[in-house]
Coordinates of N, CA and C in Angstrom, one line a residue:
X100 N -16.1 -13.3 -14.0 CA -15.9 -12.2 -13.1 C -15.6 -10.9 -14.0
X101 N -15.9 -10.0 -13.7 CA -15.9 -8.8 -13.9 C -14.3 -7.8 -13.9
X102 N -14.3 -6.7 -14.8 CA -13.1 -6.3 -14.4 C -13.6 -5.4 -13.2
X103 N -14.6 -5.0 -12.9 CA -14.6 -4.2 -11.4 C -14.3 -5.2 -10.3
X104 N -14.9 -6.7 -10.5 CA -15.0 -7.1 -9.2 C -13.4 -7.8 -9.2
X105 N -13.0 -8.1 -10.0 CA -11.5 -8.2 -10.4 C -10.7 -7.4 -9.5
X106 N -10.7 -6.0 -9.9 CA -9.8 -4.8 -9.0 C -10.4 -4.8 -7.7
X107 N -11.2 -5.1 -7.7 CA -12.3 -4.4 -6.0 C -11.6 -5.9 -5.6
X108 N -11.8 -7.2 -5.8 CA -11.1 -7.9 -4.8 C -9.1 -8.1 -5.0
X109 N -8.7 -7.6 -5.7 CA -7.3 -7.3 -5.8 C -7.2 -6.5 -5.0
X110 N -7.3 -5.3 -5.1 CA -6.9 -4.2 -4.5 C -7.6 -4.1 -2.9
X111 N -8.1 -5.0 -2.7 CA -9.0 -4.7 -1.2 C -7.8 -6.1 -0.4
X112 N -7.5 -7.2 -1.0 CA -7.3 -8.7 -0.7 C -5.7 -8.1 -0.2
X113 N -4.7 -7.6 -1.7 CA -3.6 -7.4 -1.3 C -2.8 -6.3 -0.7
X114 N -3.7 -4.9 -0.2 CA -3.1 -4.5 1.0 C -3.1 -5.4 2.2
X115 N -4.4 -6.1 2.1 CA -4.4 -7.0 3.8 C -3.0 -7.7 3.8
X116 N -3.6 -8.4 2.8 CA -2.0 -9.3 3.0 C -1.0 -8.9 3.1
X117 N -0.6 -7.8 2.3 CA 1.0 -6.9 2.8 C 1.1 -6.3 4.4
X118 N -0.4 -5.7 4.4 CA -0.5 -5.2 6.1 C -0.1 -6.6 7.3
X119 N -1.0 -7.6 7.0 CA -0.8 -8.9 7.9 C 0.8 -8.8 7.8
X120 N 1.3 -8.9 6.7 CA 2.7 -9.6 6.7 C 3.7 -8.4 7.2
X121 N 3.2 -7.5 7.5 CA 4.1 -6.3 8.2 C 4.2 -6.6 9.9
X122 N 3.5 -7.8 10.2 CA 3.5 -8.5 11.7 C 4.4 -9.6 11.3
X123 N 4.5 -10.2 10.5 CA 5.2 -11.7 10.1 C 6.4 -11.6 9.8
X124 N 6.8 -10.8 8.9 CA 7.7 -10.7 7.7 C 8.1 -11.9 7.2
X125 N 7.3 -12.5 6.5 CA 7.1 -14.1 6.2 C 7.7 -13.2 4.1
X126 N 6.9 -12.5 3.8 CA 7.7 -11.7 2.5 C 8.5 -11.7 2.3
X127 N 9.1 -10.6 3.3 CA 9.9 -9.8 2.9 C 10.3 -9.1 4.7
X128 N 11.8 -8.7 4.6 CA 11.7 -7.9 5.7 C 11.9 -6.0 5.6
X129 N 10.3 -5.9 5.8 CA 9.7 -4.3 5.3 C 10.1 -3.7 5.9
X130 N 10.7 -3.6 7.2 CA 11.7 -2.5 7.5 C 13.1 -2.0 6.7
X131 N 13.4 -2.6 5.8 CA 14.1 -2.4 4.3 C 13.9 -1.3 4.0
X132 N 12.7 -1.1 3.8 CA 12.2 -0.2 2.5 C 12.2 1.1 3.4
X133 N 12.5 1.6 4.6 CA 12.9 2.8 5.4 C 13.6 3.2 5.0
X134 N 14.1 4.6 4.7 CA 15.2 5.4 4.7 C 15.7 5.5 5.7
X135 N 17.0 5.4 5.8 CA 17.9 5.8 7.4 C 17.3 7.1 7.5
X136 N 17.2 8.5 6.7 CA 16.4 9.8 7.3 C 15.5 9.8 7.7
X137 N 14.3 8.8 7.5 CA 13.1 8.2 8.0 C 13.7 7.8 9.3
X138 N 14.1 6.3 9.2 CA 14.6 6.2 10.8 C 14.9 6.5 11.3
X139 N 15.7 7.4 11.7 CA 16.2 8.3 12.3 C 15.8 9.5 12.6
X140 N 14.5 9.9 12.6 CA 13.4 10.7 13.2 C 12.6 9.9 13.7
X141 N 12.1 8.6 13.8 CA 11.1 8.1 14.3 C 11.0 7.6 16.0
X142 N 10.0 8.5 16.5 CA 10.3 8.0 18.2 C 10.2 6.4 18.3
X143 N 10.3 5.6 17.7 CA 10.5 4.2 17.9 C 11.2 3.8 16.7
X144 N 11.4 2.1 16.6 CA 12.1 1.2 16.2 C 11.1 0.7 14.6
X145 N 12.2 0.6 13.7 CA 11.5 0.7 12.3 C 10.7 -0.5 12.0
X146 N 10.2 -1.5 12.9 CA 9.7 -2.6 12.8 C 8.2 -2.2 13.8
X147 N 8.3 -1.3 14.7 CA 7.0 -0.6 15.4 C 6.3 0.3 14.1
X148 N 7.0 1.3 13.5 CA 6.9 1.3 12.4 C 6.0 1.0 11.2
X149 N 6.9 -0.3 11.1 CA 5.5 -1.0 9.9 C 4.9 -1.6 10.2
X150 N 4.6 -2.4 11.6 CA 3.2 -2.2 12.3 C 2.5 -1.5 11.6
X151 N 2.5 -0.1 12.3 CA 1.5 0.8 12.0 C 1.2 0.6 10.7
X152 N 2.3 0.7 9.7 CA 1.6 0.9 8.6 C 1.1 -0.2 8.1
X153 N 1.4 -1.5 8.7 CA 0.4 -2.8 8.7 C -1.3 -2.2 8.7
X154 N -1.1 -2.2 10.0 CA -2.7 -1.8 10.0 C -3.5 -0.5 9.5
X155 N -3.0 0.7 8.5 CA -3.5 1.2 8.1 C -3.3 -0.1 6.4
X156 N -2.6 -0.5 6.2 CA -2.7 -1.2 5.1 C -3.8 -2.1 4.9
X157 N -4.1 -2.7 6.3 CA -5.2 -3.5 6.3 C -6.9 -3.1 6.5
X158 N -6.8 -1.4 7.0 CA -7.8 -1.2 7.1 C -8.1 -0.7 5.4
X159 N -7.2 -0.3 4.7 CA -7.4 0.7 3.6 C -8.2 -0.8 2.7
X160 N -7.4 -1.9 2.9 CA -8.2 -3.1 1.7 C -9.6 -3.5 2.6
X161 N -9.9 -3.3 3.8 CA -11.3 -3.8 4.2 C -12.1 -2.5 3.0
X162 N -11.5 -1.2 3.2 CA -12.3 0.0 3.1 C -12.6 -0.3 1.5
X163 N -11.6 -0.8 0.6 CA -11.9 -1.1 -0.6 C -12.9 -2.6 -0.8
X164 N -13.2 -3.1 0.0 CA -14.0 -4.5 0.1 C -15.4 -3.9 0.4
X165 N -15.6 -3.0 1.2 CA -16.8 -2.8 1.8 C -17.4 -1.6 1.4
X166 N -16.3 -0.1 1.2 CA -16.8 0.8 0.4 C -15.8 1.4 -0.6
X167 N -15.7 0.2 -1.8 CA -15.1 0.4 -3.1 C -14.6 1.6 -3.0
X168 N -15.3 2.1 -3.6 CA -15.1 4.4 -4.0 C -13.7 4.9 -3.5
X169 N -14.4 4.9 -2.2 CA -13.5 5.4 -1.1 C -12.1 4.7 -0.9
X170 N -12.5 3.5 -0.9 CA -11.0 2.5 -0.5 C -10.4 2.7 -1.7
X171 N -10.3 3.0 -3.3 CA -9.9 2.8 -4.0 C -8.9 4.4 -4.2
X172 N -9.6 5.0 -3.7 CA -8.9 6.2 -4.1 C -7.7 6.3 -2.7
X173 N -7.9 5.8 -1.4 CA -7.1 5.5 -0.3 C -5.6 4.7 -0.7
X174 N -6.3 3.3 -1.2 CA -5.0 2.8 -1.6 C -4.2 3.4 -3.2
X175 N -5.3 4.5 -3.6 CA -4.8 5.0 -4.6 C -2.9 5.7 -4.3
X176 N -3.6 6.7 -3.5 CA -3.0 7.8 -2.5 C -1.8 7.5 -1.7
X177 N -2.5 6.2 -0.9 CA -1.1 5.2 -0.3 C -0.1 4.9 -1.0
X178 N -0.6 4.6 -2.1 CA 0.7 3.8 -2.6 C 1.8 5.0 -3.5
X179 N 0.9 6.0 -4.2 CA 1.6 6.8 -4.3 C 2.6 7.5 -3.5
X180 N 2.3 7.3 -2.1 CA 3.0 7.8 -1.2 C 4.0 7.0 -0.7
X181 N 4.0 5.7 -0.7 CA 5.1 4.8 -0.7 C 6.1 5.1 -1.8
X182 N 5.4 5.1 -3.0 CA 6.6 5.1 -4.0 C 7.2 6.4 -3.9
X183 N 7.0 7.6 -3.8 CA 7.7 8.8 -3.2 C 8.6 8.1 -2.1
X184 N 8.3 8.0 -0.6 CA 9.3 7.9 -0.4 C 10.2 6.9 -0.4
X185 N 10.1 5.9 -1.2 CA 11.2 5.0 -1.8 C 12.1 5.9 -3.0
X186 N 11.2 6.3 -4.0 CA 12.0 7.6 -4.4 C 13.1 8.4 -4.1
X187 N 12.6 9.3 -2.8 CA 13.4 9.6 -2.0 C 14.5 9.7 -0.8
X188 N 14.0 8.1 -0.9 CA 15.4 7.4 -0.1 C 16.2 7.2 -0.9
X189 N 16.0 7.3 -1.7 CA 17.4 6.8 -3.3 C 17.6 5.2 -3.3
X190 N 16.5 4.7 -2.7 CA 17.1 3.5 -2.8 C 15.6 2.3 -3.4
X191 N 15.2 1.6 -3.8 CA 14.3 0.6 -4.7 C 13.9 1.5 -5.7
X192 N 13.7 1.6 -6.3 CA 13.2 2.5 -7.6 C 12.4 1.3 -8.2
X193 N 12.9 0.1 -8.5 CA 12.2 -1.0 -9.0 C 10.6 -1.0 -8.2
X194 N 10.9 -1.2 -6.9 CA 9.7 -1.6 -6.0 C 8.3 -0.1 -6.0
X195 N 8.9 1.4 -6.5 CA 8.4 2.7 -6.7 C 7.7 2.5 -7.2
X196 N 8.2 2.1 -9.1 CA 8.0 2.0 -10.2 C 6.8 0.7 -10.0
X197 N 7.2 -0.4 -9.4 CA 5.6 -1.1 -9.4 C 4.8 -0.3 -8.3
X198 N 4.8 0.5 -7.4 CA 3.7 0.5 -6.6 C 2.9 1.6 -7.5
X199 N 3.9 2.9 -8.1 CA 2.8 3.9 -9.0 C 2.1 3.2 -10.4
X200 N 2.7 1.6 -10.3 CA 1.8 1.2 -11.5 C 0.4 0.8 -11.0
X201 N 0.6 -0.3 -9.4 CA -0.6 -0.4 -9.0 C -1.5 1.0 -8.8
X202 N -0.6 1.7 -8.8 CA -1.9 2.9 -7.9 C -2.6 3.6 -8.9
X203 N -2.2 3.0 -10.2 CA -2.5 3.7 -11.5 C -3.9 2.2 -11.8
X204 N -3.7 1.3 -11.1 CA -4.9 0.2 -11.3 C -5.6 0.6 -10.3
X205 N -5.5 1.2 -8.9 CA -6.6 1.5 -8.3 C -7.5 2.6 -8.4
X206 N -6.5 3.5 -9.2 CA -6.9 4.8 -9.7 C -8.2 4.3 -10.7
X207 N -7.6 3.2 -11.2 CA -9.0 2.9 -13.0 C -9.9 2.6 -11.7
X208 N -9.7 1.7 -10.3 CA -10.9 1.4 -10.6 C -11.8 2.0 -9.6
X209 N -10.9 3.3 -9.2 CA -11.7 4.4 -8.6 C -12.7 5.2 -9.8
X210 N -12.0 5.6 -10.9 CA -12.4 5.6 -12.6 C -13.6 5.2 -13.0
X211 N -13.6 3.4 -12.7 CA -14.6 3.1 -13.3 C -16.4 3.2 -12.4
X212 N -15.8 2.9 -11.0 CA -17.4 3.3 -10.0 C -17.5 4.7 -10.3
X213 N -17.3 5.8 -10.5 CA -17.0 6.8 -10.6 C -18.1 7.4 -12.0
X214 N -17.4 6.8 -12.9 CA -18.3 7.1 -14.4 C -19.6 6.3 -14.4

């Protein structure tokens, strides 16, 4: 295998699975990783919540399965965006600190279709 097809099935495989498991919490329980300032603006309940962001999680790894490019720079973006606001809740810095490293592997392999 390839290191493209390497990242392209990483990075497409394990949003699903994090998105699926935002229905289960068989992981982890991801309403954790909310900031109380977060929940406490949200018109619903912080497990409606990661639902949603289940299923944009799951659509972002089909989008890297089916149209690399695109899906790579998505979960790029996502996850940068996660680790901000874990950042800014002052609370996992650990969990930050790995998602900007993945998003720094999706980034390469937005990088490598790219060149």
């Amino acid at each position: 295998m390839n290191v493209k097809d390497l990242l392209k099935y990483t990075y497409g495989f394990v949003p699903i699975v994090a998105g699926l498991d935002k229905f289960t919490n068989i992981l982890t329980d991801w309403s954790q990783y909310l900031g109380l300032g977060l929940q406490n603006i949200l018109p619903f309940d912080a497990s409606t919540f990661m639902m949603i962001v289940g299923i944009i999680e799951i659509i972002a790894g089909i989008l890297v399965l089916v149209k690399t490019k695109i899906g790579a720079i998505i979960v790029t973006a996502w996850l940068v965006l996660i680790a901000l606001t874990l950042i800014f809740s002052g609370h996992y810095f650990d969990v930050a600190v790995r998602d900007l490293v993945m998003a720094i592997g999706a980034f390469a392999l937005y990088k490598i279709l790219k060149d």
